[in-house]
């Protein structure tokens, strides 16, 4: 039964087909007097509404908006209310700008710390990521703006992101890579979701009926619309058939004409098209009915929310009796980030910040005795001995150095993965020299993800602010001077060295297939089970006070713990509940996060806290039965301050179903000895033959080959194009700023030319370009020119 049958009956086939793809880069198609248009905008940590020339990479200017901390930062707060409040502000700014849909939050699982976009994602853990996303969605949608969590699903590397095929076993897929989205959809009630660019086990996410209909709608009760990632529409008809409602950006007349032809030749049932239109109309009508353009924004309030969010997300990683600082200590401020902050990532999430702070300007508002500033290092990574000399001189005259350091812009971005987990060498050199002075060095980090710290012993204290948004500078000063007691806990593991990361040398996968060989052992699930030491474990974060855990009571519906603040200052602690099943007959990590609560306590105050169990606490995905199940067994329940600091432990017997002894998993997997896992063992776990790159056929490029594959092209000119792009990319890298446009093109499949040129190129033209690339230059060129004129004519057809 269609909800909007009365409207749909008045629409022609052409009009219905036109609704399935965008009108422009950001707007959906409107139909006069019947269907209004919706405006969609990035992004997860601040509105990016473009009014002038549009692009989807954050290059062209967008309207000024509050820049909140990025998702990775906010997740360190473990504070759902706070994330909700940020979401609410985002929703308000969208509403005031006549934007109906915010493209976010981003909640992909951080499979590997080198994924260039980890700054935009919440966590390596699906429970934490899902809870944060749900809170953000509830906030965004509170006033009628629509949230579109992304990128659904198993999209954990940037290299070849539009064409890579995530080969992931079903348990890991359900228990990690979709549980995050399940929580976001069920608890956040998102009215939209963005499908990811990649394929999952051979099928594009956007054409995956099992994902978009069976799991998303039937199992989770999703009742919104599915939008493609920008240019992520591979086969438009297959997308619509399998549950995708909207291909973005606009494809000129090409998208609608493909749908019309498919209906006319029986490939797509008109009733299916009607269903997709109906699902989309429901949200278009809801969201446009509640818009109010005259709403004004309280920018000061939003700036305060951004500050509060940044402050509550700061993680204290180390403190050898240095922090907080007092008004008498003589302080040197060193580091370029103190004058020009690194506060947000790069790519589609870039915000044109309304009111950007920097540390130097904020200092006078705090009781800190700062005697001077030195830049210390060059942003472009080049060594500058004069700057180091000047910084050391200044340090020598002071008791404390506040060193503002971290990753510069070219270290992490959408569109490229990181090549190293290290901080720039010139900053490490500077720290080494500063550590030789008598001054105590407090390192204040800005980076959107985990970094290696071989220098950890040279710092007396380390505060990590992540990418803290426009008010990050003052937020950090609140912590430094002790106005606020840090309460952030890491959303991800910090390995001692990248060599400890499972399958690290294979990331990002260079070929077509991205093998998710870690299976269930992502992040702390691996380090914990393999008993591998880390630099900072998942959930870790210090405080200026200390907490005592007492009286764990495991009840049938949850746990109770009594927490006492045993120090002299008020503070907040995140109690983390982990569950394990050491007697399990299944492949399982030692323990997994299943609940948490942030608790505020005055000195000497105690509170008894209840953390409930829910449907996710004991479940696993039964692949044979194709459903969730609970193994009858005894489960260990842990309460702790981070995953390696378990303070209390008890157990509970849970009745479910009996599980047969497993035979399909190798000992290496069972013991989490991932460095010994072979591709055959992964294949056994995966349950069927895994696809492999056809190395012999590399020179014959097809629609799904990416521009980077031009390296293997038969046509020498095409290979030349590859080398030009490659050297331009390297040049950008050297300059200290990645070229996002080029990065996008580099990882872009050929078919995307027909999806992102607003009708200028169509699919036959892509095929003729490929003919040229594959060594038939003149034949391809002739056909391309002929098709170009045909396509131009086709674009003039009137459809709506
Ligand atoms: C990104 C999305 C973003 C979209 C629109 C894509 O390249 O992957 O996260 O929402 O562009 O800017």
GROMACS .gro file of N, CA and C and ligand atoms in nm, residues 26 42 48 55-57 103 117 120 150-151 161 194 197 229-230 348 414 744, ligand 1:
model
   69
   26UNK      N    1   2.341   1.919  -0.510
   26UNK     CA    2   2.289   1.908  -0.374
   26UNK      C    3   2.136   1.898  -0.364
   42UNK      N    4   2.663   1.846   0.334
   42UNK     CA    5   2.752   1.794   0.438
   42UNK      C    6   2.740   1.891   0.553
   48UNK      N    7   2.785   2.244   0.567
   48UNK     CA    8   2.865   2.292   0.452
   48UNK      C    9   2.768   2.314   0.336
   55UNK      N   10   3.094   2.178  -0.541
   55UNK     CA   11   3.177   2.059  -0.557
   55UNK      C   12   3.150   1.979  -0.431
   56UNK      N   13   3.190   1.856  -0.429
   56UNK     CA   14   3.157   1.782  -0.308
   56UNK      C   15   3.280   1.751  -0.226
   57UNK      N   16   3.385   1.827  -0.248
   57UNK     CA   17   3.509   1.794  -0.178
   57UNK      C   18   3.554   1.901  -0.080
  103UNK      N   19   2.424   1.534   0.564
  103UNK     CA   20   2.491   1.409   0.525
  103UNK      C   21   2.588   1.365   0.635
  117UNK      N   22   4.034   0.866   0.670
  117UNK     CA   23   3.911   0.934   0.710
  117UNK      C   24   3.868   0.899   0.851
  120UNK      N   25   3.679   1.131   1.083
  120UNK     CA   26   3.537   1.157   1.060
  120UNK      C   27   3.449   1.044   1.113
  150UNK      N   28   2.629   0.762   0.747
  150UNK     CA   29   2.704   0.714   0.631
  150UNK      C   30   2.830   0.644   0.677
  151UNK      N   31   2.899   0.564   0.601
  151UNK     CA   32   2.870   0.520   0.467
  151UNK      C   33   2.841   0.372   0.481
  161UNK      N   34   3.847   0.388  -0.302
  161UNK     CA   35   3.726   0.376  -0.220
  161UNK      C   36   3.599   0.357  -0.301
  194UNK      N   37   2.312   0.685   0.391
  194UNK     CA   38   2.390   0.693   0.267
  194UNK      C   39   2.461   0.560   0.243
  197UNK      N   40   3.039   0.365  -0.126
  197UNK     CA   41   3.085   0.350  -0.264
  197UNK      C   42   3.119   0.205  -0.299
  229UNK      N   43   2.629   0.752  -0.207
  229UNK     CA   44   2.737   0.849  -0.187
  229UNK      C   45   2.756   0.920  -0.321
  230UNK      N   46   2.824   1.035  -0.315
  230UNK     CA   47   2.830   1.120  -0.435
  230UNK      C   48   2.909   1.053  -0.549
  348UNK      N   49   3.502   1.646   0.222
  348UNK     CA   50   3.363   1.691   0.216
  348UNK      C   51   3.312   1.746   0.349
  414UNK      N   52   4.014   1.293   0.367
  414UNK     CA   53   3.927   1.210   0.285
  414UNK      C   54   4.001   1.187   0.154
  744UNK      N   55   4.048   1.256  -0.568
  744UNK     CA   56   3.918   1.201  -0.604
  744UNK      C   57   3.927   1.134  -0.741
  801LIG     C1   58   3.180   1.164   0.063
  801LIG     C2   59   3.054   1.179   0.147
  801LIG     C3   60   2.996   1.316   0.126
  801LIG     C4   61   2.970   1.337  -0.023
  801LIG     C5   62   2.910   1.473  -0.054
  801LIG     C6   63   3.158   1.201  -0.082
  801LIG     O1   64   3.278   1.201  -0.154
  801LIG     O2   65   3.226   1.031   0.070
  801LIG     O3   66   3.081   1.156   0.281
  801LIG     O4   67   2.880   1.332   0.201
  801LIG     O5   68   3.093   1.325  -0.093
  801LIG     O6   69   3.003   1.573  -0.032
   0.00000   0.00000   0.00000
